[in-house]
Short mmCIF file of C-alpha atoms and ligand atoms in Angstrom, two decimals:
data_model
loop_
_atom_site.label_atom_id
_atom_site.label_comp_id
_atom_site.label_asym_id
_atom_site.label_seq_id
_atom_site.Cartn_x
_atom_site.Cartn_y
_atom_site.Cartn_z
CA MET A 17 125.80 71.52 101.67
CA GLU A 18 127.90 72.20 105.07
CA PRO A 19 126.21 74.59 107.06
CA ASP A 20 128.89 77.69 107.08
CA GLY A 21 129.03 78.60 110.89
CA GLY A 22 125.26 77.74 111.31
CA ARG A 23 124.74 81.13 109.31
CA ARG A 24 124.67 80.81 105.82
CA VAL A 25 122.90 77.99 104.39
CA ALA A 26 120.36 75.47 105.94
CA SER A 27 121.59 72.86 108.53
CA VAL A 28 122.62 69.23 107.29
CA ALA A 29 119.73 68.13 109.20
CA VAL A 30 117.22 70.61 107.64
CA GLN A 31 118.64 70.08 104.49
CA ALA A 32 117.34 66.46 104.69
CA PHE A 33 113.82 67.61 104.47
CA LEU A 34 114.74 69.56 101.42
CA GLU A 35 116.34 66.18 99.40
CA ALA A 36 112.98 64.54 100.57
CA ILE A 37 110.62 67.08 99.15
CA GLN A 38 112.59 67.61 95.95
CA SER A 39 112.82 63.82 95.23
CA GLY A 40 109.07 63.53 95.98
CA ALA A 41 109.40 61.31 98.80
CA SER A 42 106.46 60.20 100.52
CA GLY A 43 104.90 61.83 103.61
CA GLU A 44 105.37 58.36 105.72
CA GLU A 45 109.09 59.14 104.55
CA ILE A 46 109.07 62.66 105.23
CA ALA A 47 107.86 61.62 108.82
CA ALA A 48 110.30 59.32 109.37
CA ILE A 49 113.44 62.01 108.72
CA PRO A 50 114.72 63.03 112.40
CA LEU A 51 113.85 66.32 113.49
CA PRO A 52 117.00 68.61 113.93
CA ASP A 53 117.95 70.46 117.03
CA THR A 54 117.97 73.36 115.58
CA TYR A 55 117.28 75.60 112.60
CA ARG A 56 118.03 78.96 110.62
CA ALA A 57 116.01 81.75 111.44
CA ALA A 58 115.72 85.64 110.55
CA LEU A 59 115.26 87.25 114.00
CA VAL A 60 115.53 90.29 115.85
CA ARG A 61 117.36 90.15 119.55
CA LYS A 62 116.07 91.89 122.75
CA GLU A 63 119.25 93.03 123.54
CA ASP A 64 118.99 95.57 120.12
CA ALA A 65 115.71 96.98 121.29
CA GLY A 66 117.75 100.30 121.91
CA MET A 67 119.84 100.33 119.20
CA PHE A 68 118.07 103.17 117.35
CA GLU A 69 117.53 105.27 120.28
CA GLY A 70 117.67 108.84 118.78
CA ILE A 71 117.46 107.68 115.09
CA ALA A 72 114.77 109.00 112.85
CA SER A 73 112.22 106.51 111.97
CA GLY A 74 112.67 106.38 108.22
CA ASP A 75 116.30 105.84 108.85
CA LYS A 76 116.25 103.08 111.28
CA ASP A 77 117.95 100.09 109.30
CA PRO A 78 116.19 96.69 109.46
CA ARG A 79 119.41 95.29 107.84
CA LYS A 80 121.30 95.88 111.15
CA SER A 81 118.52 94.64 113.44
CA ILE A 82 117.56 91.57 111.62
CA ARG A 83 120.12 88.58 111.93
CA VAL A 84 120.07 85.19 110.68
CA GLU A 85 121.08 82.61 113.09
CA GLN A 86 120.96 78.93 114.48
CA VAL A 87 117.66 78.39 117.13
CA PRO A 88 117.06 75.55 118.59
CA VAL A 89 113.57 73.52 117.62
CA PRO A 90 110.59 74.08 120.23
CA GLU A 91 108.50 71.69 121.76
CA LEU A 92 105.58 70.69 119.46
CA ALA A 93 102.13 71.40 121.13
CA PRO A 94 99.65 69.06 120.29
CA ASP A 95 97.29 71.24 117.69
CA GLU A 96 100.29 72.51 115.57
CA ALA A 97 102.77 71.45 113.15
CA TYR A 98 106.12 71.85 112.01
CA VAL A 99 106.55 72.85 108.42
CA ALA A 100 109.57 72.90 106.82
CA VAL A 101 109.39 76.40 104.89
CA MET A 102 110.30 76.36 101.34
CA ALA A 103 109.88 80.28 100.54
CA ALA A 104 108.49 83.22 102.71
CA ALA A 105 107.77 86.86 101.90
CA ILE A 106 108.23 90.21 104.17
CA ASN A 107 105.48 92.15 105.72
CA PHE A 108 105.84 95.69 106.81
CA ASN A 109 105.14 94.15 110.32
CA THR A 110 108.71 92.77 109.72
CA VAL A 111 109.47 96.36 109.34
CA TRP A 112 107.96 97.57 112.67
CA THR A 113 109.47 94.49 114.55
CA SER A 114 113.17 95.39 113.29
CA ILE A 115 112.77 99.43 113.78
CA PHE A 116 111.15 98.10 116.98
CA GLU A 117 108.02 100.55 116.52
CA PRO A 118 105.97 101.41 118.02
CA LEU A 119 107.05 99.29 120.39
CA PRO A 120 109.26 96.47 120.66
CA THR A 121 107.38 93.18 120.04
CA PHE A 122 109.42 91.02 123.13
CA GLY A 123 106.06 92.66 125.03
CA PHE A 124 103.68 90.73 122.81
CA LEU A 125 105.88 87.68 123.15
CA SER A 126 106.16 87.94 127.33
CA ARG A 127 102.23 88.38 127.26
CA LEU A 128 101.72 85.44 125.69
CA GLY A 129 104.44 83.72 127.96
CA ARG A 130 102.06 84.25 130.72
CA GLU A 131 98.86 82.52 129.09
CA SER A 132 99.64 78.87 129.48
CA ARG A 133 102.53 76.21 129.15
CA TRP A 134 102.73 76.47 125.50
CA GLY A 135 102.62 80.21 125.18
CA ALA A 136 105.98 80.44 127.54
CA ARG A 137 107.72 78.74 124.75
CA HIS A 138 107.56 82.02 122.86
CA ASP A 139 108.93 84.25 125.56
CA LEU A 140 112.36 84.34 124.12
CA PRO A 141 115.52 86.61 124.41
CA TYR A 142 114.76 86.27 120.38
CA HIS A 143 111.82 86.88 118.09
CA VAL A 144 111.77 84.99 114.93
CA VAL A 145 109.73 86.87 112.54
CA GLY A 146 107.56 86.54 109.03
CA SER A 147 104.14 86.30 108.68
CA ASP A 148 103.68 84.58 105.26
CA ALA A 149 105.02 81.54 104.22
CA SER A 150 104.88 78.38 101.83
CA GLY A 151 106.33 74.88 102.68
CA VAL A 152 105.96 71.24 103.31
CA VAL A 153 104.02 69.85 106.49
CA ILE A 154 107.09 67.70 108.15
CA ARG A 155 105.44 66.77 111.46
CA VAL A 156 102.06 66.95 113.28
CA GLY A 157 100.70 67.27 116.67
CA SER A 158 98.38 64.66 118.29
CA ALA A 159 95.56 66.79 117.75
CA VAL A 160 95.90 67.37 114.40
CA ARG A 161 93.13 65.81 112.22
CA ASN A 162 93.25 67.82 108.93
CA TRP A 163 96.87 67.70 108.17
CA LYS A 164 99.68 65.02 107.72
CA PRO A 165 103.32 65.10 106.67
CA GLY A 166 103.88 65.44 103.12
CA ASP A 167 101.09 68.31 102.58
CA ARG A 168 101.96 71.01 100.44
CA VAL A 169 100.87 74.60 102.27
CA THR A 170 100.82 77.95 102.77
CA ILE A 171 100.41 79.68 106.01
CA HIS A 172 97.88 82.20 106.86
CA CYS A 173 99.14 84.21 110.01
CA ASN A 174 96.18 84.35 112.26
CA HIS A 175 97.06 83.01 115.43
CA VAL A 176 94.00 82.07 118.01
CA ASP A 177 93.18 79.77 120.98
CA ASP A 178 90.02 77.82 119.08
CA GLN A 179 89.49 76.45 122.90
CA ASP A 180 88.18 79.79 123.76
CA PRO A 181 84.58 80.96 123.11
CA THR A 182 85.54 84.14 121.83
CA ALA A 183 87.05 82.58 118.80
CA HIS A 184 83.93 80.96 117.58
CA ASP A 185 82.05 83.86 116.00
CA ASP A 186 84.57 86.03 114.04
CA SER A 187 87.92 84.60 115.16
CA MET A 188 89.35 88.01 114.77
CA LEU A 189 87.33 89.21 117.53
CA ALA A 190 88.92 86.24 119.67
CA ALA A 191 90.21 87.60 123.23
CA ASN A 192 93.77 85.91 122.43
CA GLN A 193 94.04 86.30 118.57
CA ARG A 194 97.42 87.47 117.39
CA ILE A 195 99.57 87.52 114.38
CA TRP A 196 101.98 84.81 113.66
CA GLY A 197 105.66 85.77 113.40
CA PHE A 198 104.93 89.41 114.63
CA GLU A 199 103.15 88.54 118.17
CA THR A 200 104.16 85.10 118.31
CA ASN A 201 107.58 83.72 117.89
CA PHE A 202 108.61 81.15 115.35
CA GLY A 203 107.63 83.05 112.19
CA GLY A 204 108.13 82.08 108.76
CA LEU A 205 111.10 84.06 107.71
CA ALA A 206 113.47 80.44 108.49
CA ASP A 207 113.96 76.88 107.34
CA LEU A 208 111.14 75.97 109.93
CA ALA A 209 108.11 77.24 111.45
CA LEU A 210 105.67 76.44 114.43
CA VAL A 211 102.19 76.86 113.46
CA LYS A 212 98.86 75.99 114.77
CA ALA A 213 97.12 73.70 112.10
CA ASN A 214 94.44 76.16 111.90
CA GLN A 215 96.73 78.25 110.32
CA LEU A 216 97.25 75.96 107.34
CA MET A 217 95.79 76.15 103.84
CA PRO A 218 96.46 74.12 100.67
CA LYS A 219 99.13 75.22 98.21
CA PRO A 220 98.13 76.46 95.06
CA ALA A 221 99.36 73.89 92.86
CA HIS A 222 100.30 76.00 89.83
CA LEU A 223 102.69 78.39 91.68
CA SER A 224 106.09 78.45 92.77
CA TRP A 225 107.31 78.28 96.40
CA GLU A 226 107.92 81.83 96.50
CA GLU A 227 104.63 82.98 94.44
CA ALA A 228 102.61 80.76 96.79
CA ALA A 229 104.27 82.19 99.81
CA CYS A 230 103.60 85.78 99.07
CA ASN A 231 99.97 85.98 99.28
CA ALA A 232 98.28 85.06 102.19
CA LEU A 233 98.83 87.98 104.52
CA THR A 234 98.04 90.84 102.34
CA ASN A 235 95.57 88.93 100.23
CA SER A 236 93.29 87.65 103.16
CA THR A 237 93.78 91.19 104.55
CA SER A 238 92.42 92.99 101.34
CA TYR A 239 89.65 90.33 100.99
CA ARG A 240 88.20 91.32 104.56
CA MET A 241 88.38 95.02 103.79
CA LEU A 242 86.37 94.71 100.26
CA VAL A 243 84.68 91.61 99.98
CA SER A 244 83.75 90.29 103.06
CA PRO A 245 80.37 91.59 104.68
CA ASN A 246 82.96 92.02 108.01
CA GLY A 247 84.77 94.66 105.83
CA ALA A 248 83.15 96.92 103.17
CA ASP A 249 80.86 94.34 101.70
CA MET A 250 82.04 96.00 97.87
CA LYS A 251 79.04 95.77 95.26
CA GLN A 252 79.18 96.03 91.45
CA GLY A 253 79.91 99.83 90.47
CA ASP A 254 81.15 100.82 93.27
CA ILE A 255 84.02 103.22 92.74
CA VAL A 256 86.90 102.38 95.32
CA LEU A 257 90.00 104.74 95.84
CA ILE A 258 93.19 102.45 96.49
CA TRP A 259 95.90 104.15 98.18
CA GLY A 260 99.40 102.62 97.85
CA ALA A 261 97.73 100.42 94.89
CA SER A 262 100.47 98.87 93.66
CA GLY A 263 102.08 97.80 97.14
CA GLY A 264 101.31 94.52 99.56
CA LEU A 265 97.53 95.32 99.91
CA GLY A 266 96.87 97.47 97.53
CA GLY A 267 97.91 95.20 94.69
CA TYR A 268 95.45 92.57 95.71
CA ALA A 269 92.80 95.49 96.54
CA VAL A 270 92.42 96.31 92.72
CA GLN A 271 91.97 92.55 91.61
CA TYR A 272 89.31 92.44 93.83
CA VAL A 273 87.58 95.70 92.88
CA LEU A 274 87.94 94.69 89.09
CA ASN A 275 87.10 91.01 90.17
CA GLY A 276 83.67 92.27 91.63
CA GLY A 277 82.81 94.68 89.27
CA GLY A 278 83.44 97.35 90.80
CA ILE A 279 85.60 100.58 89.70
CA PRO A 280 89.18 101.10 91.04
CA VAL A 281 90.96 104.17 91.40
CA GLY A 282 94.40 103.64 92.30
CA VAL A 283 96.90 105.96 94.20
CA VAL A 284 100.63 105.25 93.38
CA SER A 285 103.60 107.50 93.58
CA SER A 286 105.83 107.03 90.37
CA ALA A 287 105.20 106.70 86.58
CA ASP A 288 106.25 103.20 86.64
CA LYS A 289 103.71 102.43 88.94
CA VAL A 290 101.06 104.23 86.81
CA LYS A 291 102.24 101.83 84.03
CA LEU A 292 102.26 98.63 85.83
CA LEU A 293 98.57 99.65 87.35
CA GLN A 294 97.41 100.08 83.75
CA GLU A 295 98.74 96.93 82.63
CA MET A 296 96.99 95.32 85.37
CA GLY A 297 93.74 96.57 84.10
CA CYS A 298 92.94 99.56 86.50
CA GLU A 299 92.19 102.39 84.39
CA HIS A 300 92.04 105.04 86.50
CA VAL A 301 95.18 106.22 88.40
CA ILE A 302 96.55 109.21 90.25
CA ASP A 303 100.37 109.61 90.83
CA ARG A 304 100.25 111.35 93.98
CA LYS A 305 103.83 112.47 93.93
CA ALA A 306 103.41 114.21 90.15
CA ASN A 307 100.30 115.88 91.43
CA GLY A 308 102.04 117.06 94.29
CA TYR A 309 99.38 116.90 97.18
CA LYS A 310 100.30 118.74 100.50
CA PHE A 311 97.29 117.78 102.79
CA TRP A 312 99.50 118.85 105.80
CA SER A 313 100.67 122.47 105.26
CA ASP A 314 102.60 121.78 108.36
CA GLU A 315 103.04 118.99 111.07
CA HIS A 316 99.95 120.19 112.98
CA THR A 317 97.43 121.76 110.07
CA GLN A 318 95.85 120.18 107.12
CA ASP A 319 94.68 122.03 104.11
CA GLU A 320 91.32 121.78 102.78
CA SER A 321 91.94 123.29 99.42
CA GLU A 322 94.50 120.50 98.97
CA TRP A 323 92.06 118.00 99.96
CA ARG A 324 89.39 119.46 97.65
CA ARG A 325 92.01 119.45 95.12
CA PHE A 326 92.36 115.65 95.31
CA GLY A 327 88.54 115.16 94.89
CA LYS A 328 88.71 117.19 92.00
CA ASP A 329 90.92 114.85 90.55
CA ILE A 330 89.28 111.86 91.26
CA ARG A 331 86.07 113.31 89.72
CA ALA A 332 87.78 114.24 86.84
CA LEU A 333 88.56 110.57 86.51
CA VAL A 334 85.72 108.80 87.32
CA GLY A 335 82.76 111.45 87.52
CA GLU A 336 81.79 110.65 90.98
CA ASP A 337 83.29 110.39 94.69
CA PRO A 338 84.48 107.00 95.75
CA ASN A 339 81.94 104.77 97.58
CA ILE A 340 84.97 102.83 99.59
CA VAL A 341 88.11 104.47 100.22
CA PHE A 342 90.94 101.83 100.95
CA GLU A 343 92.64 103.36 103.33
CA HIS A 344 96.19 102.10 105.13
CA PRO A 345 98.94 105.26 105.10
CA GLY A 346 96.94 106.82 108.08
CA ARG A 347 98.08 110.09 109.20
CA GLN A 348 99.20 111.51 106.26
CA THR A 349 95.81 110.64 103.76
CA MET A 350 93.32 110.14 106.31
CA GLY A 351 92.12 113.75 106.39
CA ALA A 352 91.84 113.44 102.73
CA SER A 353 90.54 110.07 102.53
CA VAL A 354 87.00 111.26 104.92
CA PHE A 355 86.96 114.59 102.72
CA VAL A 356 86.82 112.38 99.40
CA CYS A 357 84.49 109.94 100.48
CA ALA A 358 81.30 109.75 98.89
CA ARG A 359 77.61 110.72 100.90
CA GLY A 360 77.18 107.87 102.64
CA GLY A 361 80.41 105.82 101.66
CA MET A 362 82.71 103.97 103.73
CA VAL A 363 86.78 104.83 104.61
CA ILE A 364 87.69 101.10 105.65
CA THR A 365 91.11 101.00 107.23
CA CYS A 366 93.75 98.49 108.65
CA ALA A 367 96.91 100.14 109.46
CA ALA A 368 98.48 103.83 109.99
CA THR A 369 102.01 103.43 108.11
CA SER A 370 102.75 107.25 108.30
CA GLY A 371 101.25 107.76 111.72
CA TYR A 372 98.57 106.38 114.17
CA MET A 373 97.43 109.74 115.54
CA ILE A 374 94.81 110.48 113.23
CA GLU A 375 92.99 113.97 112.50
CA TYR A 376 90.03 114.41 110.24
CA ASP A 377 87.08 117.02 110.00
CA ASN A 378 84.39 115.45 111.51
CA ARG A 379 81.64 117.40 110.05
CA HIS A 380 82.63 116.44 106.59
CA LEU A 381 81.92 112.46 108.22
CA TRP A 382 78.75 112.92 109.80
CA MET A 383 77.03 115.47 107.60
CA LYS A 384 77.73 113.29 104.68
CA LEU A 385 76.70 110.11 106.62
CA LYS A 386 80.15 108.71 105.61
CA SER A 387 81.35 105.72 108.23
CA ILE A 388 84.71 104.59 109.12
CA LYS A 389 85.35 100.98 109.61
CA SER A 390 88.51 98.96 110.88
CA SER A 391 89.95 95.86 109.84
CA HIS A 392 92.34 93.63 110.61
CA PHE A 393 93.68 90.35 108.96
CA ALA A 394 91.04 87.77 107.99
CA ASN A 395 89.54 85.07 109.92
CA TYR A 396 90.45 81.37 108.96
CA ALA A 397 87.18 81.25 106.71
CA GLU A 398 88.44 84.64 105.08
CA ALA A 399 91.69 83.55 104.50
CA TRP A 400 90.81 80.09 102.90
CA ASP A 401 88.09 81.59 100.62
CA ALA A 402 91.06 84.45 99.27
CA ASN A 403 93.69 81.56 99.34
CA ARG A 404 91.04 79.79 97.14
CA LEU A 405 90.60 82.61 94.82
CA ILE A 406 94.53 82.38 94.09
CA ALA A 407 94.35 78.76 93.61
CA MET A 408 91.46 79.06 91.15
CA GLY A 409 93.94 81.60 89.21
CA LYS A 410 91.54 84.16 90.03
CA ILE A 411 93.69 86.18 91.73
CA GLN A 412 97.30 86.58 91.28
CA PRO A 413 100.45 86.85 93.44
CA ILE A 414 101.87 90.47 93.19
CA LEU A 415 105.58 88.79 93.58
CA SER A 416 108.15 91.58 92.14
CA ALA A 417 111.45 90.36 93.84
CA VAL A 418 113.36 87.85 95.67
CA TYR A 419 115.74 87.65 98.32
CA PRO A 420 117.95 84.89 99.68
CA LEU A 421 116.75 84.38 104.01
CA GLU A 422 120.52 86.01 104.79
CA GLU A 423 119.09 89.10 103.02
CA THR A 424 115.97 89.17 104.86
CA GLY A 425 117.25 92.77 106.23
CA GLU A 426 117.79 93.99 102.93
CA ALA A 427 114.22 93.01 101.72
CA ALA A 428 112.52 94.47 105.07
CA TRP A 429 115.00 97.94 104.21
CA GLN A 430 113.50 97.87 100.58
CA ILE A 431 110.09 97.95 102.44
CA HIS A 432 111.25 100.36 104.81
CA LYS A 433 111.97 103.22 102.35
CA ASN A 434 108.87 102.16 99.88
CA LEU A 435 111.31 101.12 96.97
CA HIS A 436 109.58 98.31 96.03
CA GLU A 437 106.30 97.30 94.38
CA GLY A 438 103.91 94.42 95.17
CA LYS A 439 105.62 91.59 97.72
CA LEU A 440 109.25 90.80 98.09
CA GLY A 441 109.62 87.05 98.56
CA VAL A 442 112.35 85.18 100.60
CA LEU A 443 114.18 81.94 99.40
CA CYS A 444 114.39 79.65 102.79
CA LEU A 445 114.73 76.09 101.93
CA ALA A 446 114.32 76.42 98.46
CA PRO A 447 117.52 76.72 96.52
CA GLN A 448 116.25 78.70 93.82
CA GLU A 449 113.43 80.55 91.96
CA GLY A 450 110.57 78.60 90.15
CA LEU A 451 110.73 75.43 91.96
CA GLY A 452 107.50 73.86 93.46
CA ILE A 453 104.81 74.20 90.49
CA ASP A 454 102.88 70.96 90.69
CA ASP A 455 100.52 72.08 88.16
CA PRO A 456 102.31 73.75 84.96
CA ASP A 457 98.95 72.89 82.54
CA PHE A 458 96.58 75.01 84.98
CA ARG A 459 99.52 77.55 85.17
CA ALA A 460 99.66 77.78 81.28
CA LYS A 461 95.82 78.14 81.67
CA VAL A 462 95.83 81.06 83.88
CA GLY A 463 98.70 82.71 81.83
CA GLU A 464 102.49 83.09 82.70
CA ASP A 465 102.30 86.77 81.72
CA LYS A 466 99.29 87.37 84.65
CA ILE A 467 101.07 85.46 87.29
CA THR A 468 104.57 86.84 86.76
CA LEU A 469 103.20 90.70 85.92
CA PHE A 470 104.87 91.91 89.06
CA GLN A 471 108.29 89.89 88.47
CA ARG A 472 108.91 91.15 85.12
CA HIS A 473 107.87 94.40 85.61
CA GLY A 474 110.52 94.50 88.55
CA ALA A 475 112.87 92.98 86.43
P1 NAP B 14 103.74 98.47 101.15
O1 NAP B 14 103.70 97.14 100.53
O2 NAP B 14 104.51 99.04 101.72
O3 NAP B 14 102.33 99.17 100.50
C1 NAP B 14 101.93 100.60 100.74
C2 NAP B 14 101.78 101.40 99.91
O4 NAP B 14 101.28 102.67 100.13
C3 NAP B 14 103.41 101.93 99.18
O5 NAP B 14 103.80 101.09 98.25
C4 NAP B 14 103.16 103.19 98.78
O6 NAP B 14 102.55 103.53 97.66
C5 NAP B 14 101.44 103.83 99.62
N1 NAP B 14 101.83 104.70 100.94
C6 NAP B 14 103.08 104.74 101.63
N2 NAP B 14 103.33 105.96 102.65
C7 NAP B 14 101.97 106.52 102.24
C8 NAP B 14 101.73 107.94 102.30
N3 NAP B 14 102.57 108.77 103.47
N4 NAP B 14 100.76 108.55 101.72
C9 NAP B 14 100.20 107.48 100.60
N5 NAP B 14 100.46 106.76 100.26
C10 NAP B 14 101.32 105.79 101.12
O7 NAP B 14 102.84 98.13 102.58
P2 NAP B 14 101.27 96.83 102.61
O8 NAP B 14 101.77 95.45 102.87
O9 NAP B 14 100.37 97.27 101.56
O10 NAP B 14 101.07 97.55 103.83
C11 NAP B 14 100.35 99.06 104.20
C12 NAP B 14 100.24 99.26 105.75
O11 NAP B 14 99.14 98.17 106.36
C13 NAP B 14 101.63 98.76 106.58
O12 NAP B 14 101.00 99.58 107.30
C14 NAP B 14 101.27 97.45 107.30
O13 NAP B 14 101.93 97.25 108.54
C15 NAP B 14 99.61 97.38 107.37
N6 NAP B 14 99.33 96.20 107.19
C16 NAP B 14 97.76 95.77 108.29
C17 NAP B 14 97.21 94.45 108.01
C18 NAP B 14 96.37 94.27 108.93
O14 NAP B 14 95.64 93.45 109.11
N7 NAP B 14 95.74 95.42 109.75
C19 NAP B 14 97.69 93.66 107.16
C20 NAP B 14 98.59 94.13 106.37
C21 NAP B 14 99.31 95.18 106.14
P3 NAP B 14 102.75 104.94 96.66
O15 NAP B 14 104.30 105.44 97.03
O16 NAP B 14 103.11 104.29 95.55
O17 NAP B 14 101.85 105.71 96.82
#
């Protein structure tokens, strides 16, 4: 395959790794392949940061700002690995980066750049995006002990300096904790990724590259929010209200609640999504669009009667108020989330898609001893446990559609406009879908229908 102006296909040098991976080359053989000088990557450029000025948020178009270009391969630090990326996935953070909201991510890169010699590599006039990937380790730094060339991996996005003491209780509390591919450069939407060795996890053997690539960020986030003692620590019998229940976070949240003996109440915005959730085994679903909730009567005023109507609809379904509210839409829903949460219950929040200046009626919080707890991604142990559940076939990937790397902007647009379900995958080096399944017997045991539920639904 010839590079087409350096843009359309993996460069010849990177292609050698693909050929080796596909022909089953050993780790030693992979390690002997010369590294390329450049690689193909989806990125945004600093000079474009003002391109959407005066345009409404919803109309800012990632297809205009995300480019696919050849970039130089960065130097490898002793605690890092290069991964030949077979597939990646889009996360909402790539939407934020591509519309330069709430701030251009170049500020993150320059802050990292001031930290150390190694940090300085990240401070560039372009930002290679992407916080999820699957692939094969092709080189490791001199201090890497647990991984070697040839290892098939998925990558989680918690980027911490493990020589800092603050990283050694819960690494999400580390002073220099960052999200790889969002607050760092050299992310996963590319043919090659630069990661810390402590971001690597074994690739679930029964999944294709793209099915393996789509999980780590949102699956681990939902795990921490619901299962981990760092989050809501859900128990059997808990009723859990899940906003965006067929979205990137929600699709895993529903599975965790069902697996843990809880009762999910999923909120979605179409009849089609209601059907999808029911196929997942989520019996109680609310179609927010069909019900026409208007929690805000105007830009500044919330309508308590609408919160009440929503709460009544939940009670009509499950007979009680939710013990846990899985919250991420933010401004549009937070008032309602606090209101409908049960006495003594918890609203666990990790985001604010519809706006981060939040308003709720504090009387409903304190008088009924509710709490709001924040959560952000997951530490390595949590991400590892969440990945283990995928590898055990107990949590399924929620991949619905796959795009080539050149169409990263289109995939980000689909997510920005809420036109998708579950996760959108991106093929990087993998030439087609369905490759990389190393354990077809276990796949059959888990069940093709379960693994591909979102893909079949989206087809
Ligand atoms: P997603 O795939 O777009 O799913 C979000 C779902 O939320 C949508 O499918 C939509 O479902 C629902 N939604 C959107 N706007 C809404 C609104 N105004 N009111 C009610 N529901 C709304 O995104 P995601 O991957 O789940 O991520 C969701 C948010 O969490 C993003 O802001 C993302 O940046 C953030 N996030 C944070 C972390 C973290 O570690 N802190 C990790 C992952 C994601 P319906 O239209 O069907 O209702």
